[in-house]
CSV table of C-alpha atoms in Angstrom, one decimal:
chain,number,residue,atom,x,y,z
A,9,MET,CA,-43.7,118.4,85.4
A,10,HIS,CA,-41.9,120.6,82.8
A,11,LEU,CA,-41.5,117.5,80.6
A,12,LYS,CA,-45.2,116.9,80.6
A,13,ASP,CA,-45.9,120.5,79.7
A,14,ASP,CA,-43.5,120.4,76.9
A,15,ILE,CA,-45.1,117.3,75.4
A,16,GLN,CA,-48.5,118.8,75.6
A,17,SER,CA,-47.3,121.9,74.0
A,18,GLU,CA,-45.8,119.9,71.1
A,19,ILE,CA,-49.1,118.0,70.6
A,20,ARG,CA,-51.0,121.2,70.4
A,21,LEU,CA,-48.6,122.6,67.8
A,22,ILE,CA,-48.9,119.4,65.7
A,23,THR,CA,-52.7,119.5,66.0
A,24,ASP,CA,-52.9,123.1,64.9
A,25,LYS,CA,-50.7,122.4,61.9
A,26,MET,CA,-52.9,119.4,60.9
A,27,ASP,CA,-56.0,121.5,61.2
A,28,LYS,CA,-54.5,124.2,59.0
A,29,ILE,CA,-53.5,121.6,56.4
A,30,ASN,CA,-57.0,120.0,56.4
A,31,GLU,CA,-58.6,123.4,56.1
A,32,ALA,CA,-56.4,124.4,53.2
A,33,SER,CA,-57.0,121.1,51.3
A,34,SER,CA,-60.8,121.4,51.7
A,35,ASN,CA,-60.7,124.9,50.2
A,36,MET,CA,-58.8,123.7,47.1
A,37,PRO,CA,-60.8,123.2,43.8
A,38,LYS,CA,-61.4,119.5,42.9
A,39,LEU,CA,-59.8,118.5,39.7
A,40,SER,CA,-61.2,115.8,37.3
A,41,THR,CA,-60.0,114.3,34.0
A,42,PRO,CA,-62.2,114.7,30.9
A,43,PHE,CA,-62.6,110.9,30.7
A,44,SER,CA,-63.1,110.2,34.4
A,45,HIS,CA,-66.6,108.9,33.7
A,46,ILE,CA,-65.3,106.1,31.4
A,47,ARG,CA,-64.5,102.8,33.0
A,48,ILE,CA,-61.8,100.7,31.5
A,49,PRO,CA,-63.0,97.1,31.5
A,50,VAL,CA,-60.8,94.7,33.2
A,51,LYS,CA,-60.0,91.6,31.1
A,52,PRO,CA,-60.8,88.4,33.0
A,53,LYS,CA,-58.0,86.0,33.4
A,54,GLU,CA,-57.7,83.5,30.6
A,55,GLU,CA,-59.2,80.2,31.6
A,56,ILE,CA,-56.7,77.5,32.0
A,57,THR,CA,-57.7,74.6,29.7
A,58,ASN,CA,-57.0,71.0,30.5
A,59,PRO,CA,-55.3,69.3,27.4
A,60,LEU,CA,-56.9,66.0,28.4
A,61,LEU,CA,-60.4,67.5,28.4
A,62,THR,CA,-59.8,69.3,25.1
A,63,ASP,CA,-58.7,66.1,23.5
A,64,LEU,CA,-61.8,64.2,24.8
A,65,SER,CA,-64.0,67.0,23.5
A,66,HIS,CA,-62.4,66.8,20.1
A,67,GLN,CA,-62.8,63.0,20.0
A,68,TYR,CA,-66.5,63.4,20.9
A,69,ASN,CA,-67.1,66.0,18.2
A,70,ASN,CA,-65.5,63.7,15.6
A,71,GLN,CA,-67.7,60.8,16.7
A,72,VAL,CA,-70.8,63.0,16.3
A,73,LEU,CA,-69.7,64.1,12.8
A,74,ILE,CA,-69.0,60.5,11.7
A,75,LYS,CA,-72.5,59.5,12.8
A,76,GLU,CA,-73.9,62.3,10.6
A,77,ALA,CA,-71.9,61.3,7.5
A,78,PRO,CA,-73.8,60.1,4.5
A,79,GLN,CA,-74.7,56.5,4.2
A,80,LEU,CA,-72.6,54.2,2.0
A,81,LYS,CA,-75.2,54.3,-0.8
A,82,GLU,CA,-74.8,58.1,-1.1
A,83,TRP,CA,-71.0,58.0,-1.6
A,84,PRO,CA,-69.6,58.3,-5.1
A,85,LYS,CA,-68.9,55.2,-7.1
A,86,LEU,CA,-66.1,54.4,-9.6
A,87,THR,CA,-66.8,51.9,-12.3
A,88,GLY,CA,-63.7,52.1,-14.5
A,89,GLU,CA,-66.0,51.9,-17.5
A,90,GLY,CA,-67.3,54.4,-20.0
A,91,GLU,CA,-67.0,58.1,-19.2
A,92,TYR,CA,-66.0,57.5,-15.5
A,93,ASP,CA,-64.6,60.6,-13.7
A,94,HIS,CA,-61.9,59.5,-11.3
A,95,MET,CA,-61.0,63.1,-10.4
A,96,CYS,CA,-64.6,63.9,-9.3
A,97,PHE,CA,-64.6,60.6,-7.3
A,98,LEU,CA,-61.4,61.7,-5.4
A,99,LYS,CA,-62.7,65.3,-4.9
A,100,THR,CA,-66.0,64.1,-3.5
A,101,ILE,CA,-64.4,61.7,-1.0
A,102,TYR,CA,-62.0,64.5,0.0
A,103,MET,CA,-64.9,66.8,0.8
A,104,LEU,CA,-66.7,64.1,2.8
A,105,GLN,CA,-63.5,63.4,4.8
A,106,GLU,CA,-63.0,67.1,5.5
A,107,ASP,CA,-66.6,67.8,6.4
A,108,TYR,CA,-67.2,64.8,8.7
A,109,SER,CA,-63.6,64.1,10.0
A,110,ILE,CA,-63.6,60.6,8.5
A,111,GLN,CA,-60.4,58.7,9.1
A,112,ASP,CA,-58.3,57.2,6.3
A,113,GLU,CA,-58.9,53.7,7.6
A,114,LEU,CA,-62.7,54.0,7.3
A,115,ILE,CA,-62.3,55.1,3.6
A,116,THR,CA,-60.0,52.2,2.7
A,117,ALA,CA,-62.5,49.8,4.4
A,118,ARG,CA,-65.2,51.1,2.1
A,119,LEU,CA,-63.3,50.9,-1.2
A,120,HIS,CA,-64.5,47.4,-2.1
A,121,SER,CA,-68.1,48.9,-2.0
A,122,LEU,CA,-67.2,52.1,-3.7
A,123,PHE,CA,-65.6,50.4,-6.7
A,124,GLU,CA,-67.9,48.7,-9.2
A,125,LYS,CA,-67.7,46.6,-12.3
A,126,SER,CA,-64.2,46.8,-13.8
A,127,ALA,CA,-62.9,49.0,-11.1
A,128,LYS,CA,-63.8,46.4,-8.4
A,129,GLN,CA,-61.8,43.7,-10.2
A,130,TRP,CA,-58.9,46.2,-10.5
A,131,CYS,CA,-59.2,46.9,-6.8
A,132,TYR,CA,-59.1,43.2,-5.9
A,133,GLY,CA,-56.0,42.7,-8.1
A,134,ILE,CA,-54.1,45.5,-6.4
A,135,ARG,CA,-55.1,44.2,-2.9
A,136,HIS,CA,-54.0,40.7,-3.8
A,137,THR,CA,-50.6,41.9,-5.1
A,138,ASN,CA,-49.8,44.6,-2.5
A,139,GLY,CA,-51.9,43.6,0.5
A,140,LYS,CA,-53.6,46.4,2.6
A,141,ILE,CA,-52.4,49.8,1.5
A,142,THR,CA,-53.1,53.3,2.8
A,143,TRP,CA,-55.7,55.7,1.4
A,144,SER,CA,-52.8,58.1,0.6
A,145,SER,CA,-51.3,55.4,-1.6
A,146,TRP,CA,-54.7,54.6,-3.2
A,147,LYS,CA,-55.4,58.2,-4.3
A,148,GLN,CA,-51.9,59.4,-5.2
A,149,GLU,CA,-50.5,56.3,-6.9
A,150,ARG,CA,-53.4,54.1,-8.0
A,151,ILE,CA,-56.7,55.9,-8.7
A,152,ILE,CA,-54.9,59.0,-10.2
A,153,ASN,CA,-53.2,56.6,-12.7
A,154,LEU,CA,-56.3,54.4,-13.4
A,155,PRO,CA,-57.2,56.0,-16.8
A,156,ASN,CA,-55.6,54.4,-19.9
A,157,ASP,CA,-55.3,55.5,-23.5
A,158,SER,CA,-58.7,53.9,-24.4
A,159,TRP,CA,-60.4,55.9,-21.7
A,160,ARG,CA,-58.7,59.1,-22.8
A,161,TYR,CA,-59.7,58.6,-26.4
A,162,GLU,CA,-63.3,58.0,-25.4
A,163,ILE,CA,-63.5,61.1,-23.2
A,164,GLU,CA,-61.9,63.3,-25.9
A,165,ASN,CA,-64.2,61.9,-28.6
A,166,ALA,CA,-67.3,62.5,-26.4
A,167,PHE,CA,-66.2,66.1,-25.8
A,168,GLU,CA,-65.4,66.9,-29.4
A,169,ASN,CA,-68.7,65.4,-30.7
A,170,SER,CA,-70.9,67.2,-28.2
A,171,PHE,CA,-72.1,70.5,-29.7
A,172,PHE,CA,-74.6,72.6,-27.8
A,173,ASP,CA,-78.1,72.5,-29.3
A,174,PRO,CA,-80.6,75.0,-27.8
A,175,ALA,CA,-83.5,72.9,-29.0
A,176,LYS,CA,-82.3,69.7,-27.2
A,177,ASP,CA,-79.7,70.6,-24.5
A,178,LYS,CA,-80.2,72.2,-21.1
A,179,PRO,CA,-77.3,74.8,-20.7
A,180,LEU,CA,-76.6,73.8,-17.1
A,181,THR,CA,-76.4,70.0,-17.8
A,182,TRP,CA,-74.5,70.3,-21.0
A,183,PHE,CA,-71.9,72.9,-19.7
A,184,PHE,CA,-71.2,70.9,-16.5
A,185,LYS,CA,-70.8,67.6,-18.5
A,186,GLN,CA,-68.3,69.2,-20.8
A,187,ALA,CA,-66.4,70.7,-17.9
A,188,GLU,CA,-66.2,67.4,-16.1
A,189,ARG,CA,-64.8,65.8,-19.3
A,190,LEU,CA,-62.1,68.4,-19.6
A,191,ASN,CA,-61.3,68.5,-15.8
A,192,SER,CA,-60.8,64.7,-15.8
A,193,LEU,CA,-58.5,64.9,-18.9
A,194,TYR,CA,-56.6,67.9,-17.8
A,195,PRO,CA,-56.8,68.5,-14.0
A,196,GLU,CA,-54.0,71.1,-14.1
A,197,ARG,CA,-55.8,73.3,-16.7
A,198,SER,CA,-57.1,76.6,-15.4
A,199,GLN,CA,-60.8,77.3,-15.2
A,200,LYS,CA,-60.6,80.0,-17.9
A,201,MET,CA,-58.9,77.6,-20.4
A,202,VAL,CA,-61.7,75.1,-19.7
A,203,HIS,CA,-64.4,77.7,-20.4
A,204,MET,CA,-62.7,78.9,-23.6
A,205,LYS,CA,-62.5,75.2,-24.8
A,206,ILE,CA,-66.2,74.6,-24.0
A,207,ILE,CA,-67.3,77.8,-25.9
A,208,THR,CA,-65.9,76.4,-29.1
A,209,LYS,CA,-68.6,73.7,-28.9
A,210,CYS,CA,-71.5,76.3,-28.9
A,211,GLY,CA,-71.6,77.0,-32.6
A,212,GLY,CA,-70.9,80.3,-34.4
A,213,GLU,CA,-74.1,82.2,-33.4
A,214,LEU,CA,-73.5,81.4,-29.7
A,215,GLU,CA,-69.7,81.3,-29.6
A,216,HIS,CA,-69.1,84.9,-30.6
A,217,PRO,CA,-71.3,86.6,-27.9
A,218,LEU,CA,-69.9,84.1,-25.3
A,219,ARG,CA,-66.3,84.9,-26.2
A,220,ASN,CA,-67.1,88.6,-25.8
A,221,ARG,CA,-68.2,88.0,-22.3
A,222,GLY,CA,-65.0,86.0,-21.7
A,223,ILE,CA,-62.9,89.2,-22.0
A,224,GLU,CA,-63.6,89.8,-18.3
A,225,PRO,CA,-63.0,87.0,-15.8
A,226,CYS,CA,-66.2,85.0,-15.6
A,227,SER,CA,-67.3,82.2,-13.3
A,228,THR,CA,-68.9,79.0,-14.5
A,229,GLU,CA,-72.2,80.2,-13.2
A,230,GLU,CA,-71.9,83.4,-15.3
A,231,TYR,CA,-71.2,81.5,-18.4
A,232,ILE,CA,-74.1,79.2,-17.9
A,233,ASN,CA,-76.4,82.2,-17.3
A,234,ALA,CA,-75.1,83.8,-20.4
A,235,LEU,CA,-75.6,80.6,-22.4
A,236,GLU,CA,-79.2,80.3,-21.1
A,237,ASP,CA,-79.9,83.9,-22.0
A,238,ILE,CA,-78.5,83.7,-25.5
A,239,ALA,CA,-80.1,80.4,-26.2
A,240,THR,CA,-83.5,81.6,-25.0
A,241,ARG,CA,-83.3,84.7,-27.2
A,242,GLN,CA,-82.4,82.5,-30.2
A,243,LYS,CA,-85.4,80.2,-29.5
A,244,PHE,CA,-87.8,83.2,-29.5
A,245,ALA,CA,-86.2,84.5,-32.6
A,246,GLU,CA,-86.6,81.1,-34.3
A,247,LEU,CA,-90.2,80.9,-33.2
A,248,ARG,CA,-91.0,84.3,-34.5
A,249,LYS,CA,-89.3,83.5,-37.8
A,250,ASN,CA,-91.4,80.3,-38.1
A,251,TRP,CA,-94.5,82.2,-37.2
A,252,LYS,CA,-93.9,84.8,-39.9
A,253,SER,CA,-93.2,82.1,-42.4
A,254,ASN,CA,-96.4,80.2,-41.5
A,255,VAL,CA,-98.4,83.5,-41.8
A,256,GLN,CA,-97.0,84.2,-45.3
A,257,ILE,CA,-97.7,80.6,-46.4
A,258,SER,CA,-101.3,81.0,-45.1
A,259,HIS,CA,-101.8,84.2,-47.0
A,260,LEU,CA,-100.4,82.7,-50.2
A,261,SER,CA,-102.6,79.7,-49.8
A,262,LYS,CA,-105.7,81.9,-49.4
A,263,LYS,CA,-104.8,83.8,-52.6
A,264,ILE,CA,-104.3,80.6,-54.6
A,265,ASN,CA,-107.6,79.3,-53.4
A,266,GLN,CA,-109.4,82.5,-54.2
A,267,LYS,CA,-107.9,82.5,-57.7
A,268,LYS,CA,-109.0,78.9,-58.3
A,269,LEU,CA,-112.5,79.8,-57.1
A,270,SER,CA,-112.7,82.8,-59.4
A,271,ASN,CA,-111.5,80.7,-62.4
A,272,LEU,CA,-114.1,78.1,-61.6
A,273,ILE,CA,-116.9,80.7,-61.4
A,274,CYS,CA,-115.8,82.2,-64.8
A,275,LYS,CA,-116.0,78.8,-66.5
A,276,MET,CA,-119.5,78.3,-65.2
C-alpha cells in the first residue's frame, strides 16, 4: 500500500515538473533567422547514364549527320592544272568532315571522283604503286606535296600581274583571289603579311590609304570594305573630272561656233 502511494506521488511530481517546463517554453519568444523564408533547392541526384545507350545515341547522331552531308557534286574538286588551290581543297574537306562527322574511309572512297584531269591520273598512279592508303597519308604526304615548280611559278606570276583596277575589278572577288594565291603558296604566312602583300597590288592612289588602315590590326572584311569605299570615291571623282572636262569642251565648242558664225555674217 505504501509502495503504491509512493509511486503515485512520484508520478504527480514528474507531471508537475513537465507542466512547468511546457508553460515556460510556451511563454518564451520565438526566434527566427533573417533568411528563414528562403528555401535552398535540393539538387537532384545525377542520372546514371548507360555507356551502351550513350554510344548508340552517338552512332545514331553521326548517321543522321552523314545523311545531311552535301552530295558528291557539291564537294571541292582538285584538277592539278592551272591555278588549282590544294590548300583550299584540304580545308574544305576538313570542314565537311568536322561538321558532318564523316569518317576517313568515306573520304578516301570518294577521292577518285574528287580528283579531275591531271590530278585523277596522279591519284591512279599513287594507288597503283602504294595500294589503298589512309586519308591521313593522302593529306599529309601526297596532296600537300602535289604542287611543283611550274605550278609555283604560274601562281606567283598570276599574283604579280594582277593589279586592282576600280573600273574593272570587284574588290571582294579580286581581294579573295589574291589571298587564295598567297595562302596556297605560303600557308604558314600570317594574315597580316598576306594583307600587306595584297595592298602592294592596289596602285599608289589606293595603296597609301590602305596602308594607313593597316596600322591597326584589320580583318580581311575590313580591308575589302575599305577598298570598296576608296574605289567608289575614286570612281565618283573621276566621273566628276570627266564631267567638268566635257562641260569645258562644250563651252569652248560653242564659242568657236559663235565666232565662225560672226565672221560669216561680216563677210556677207
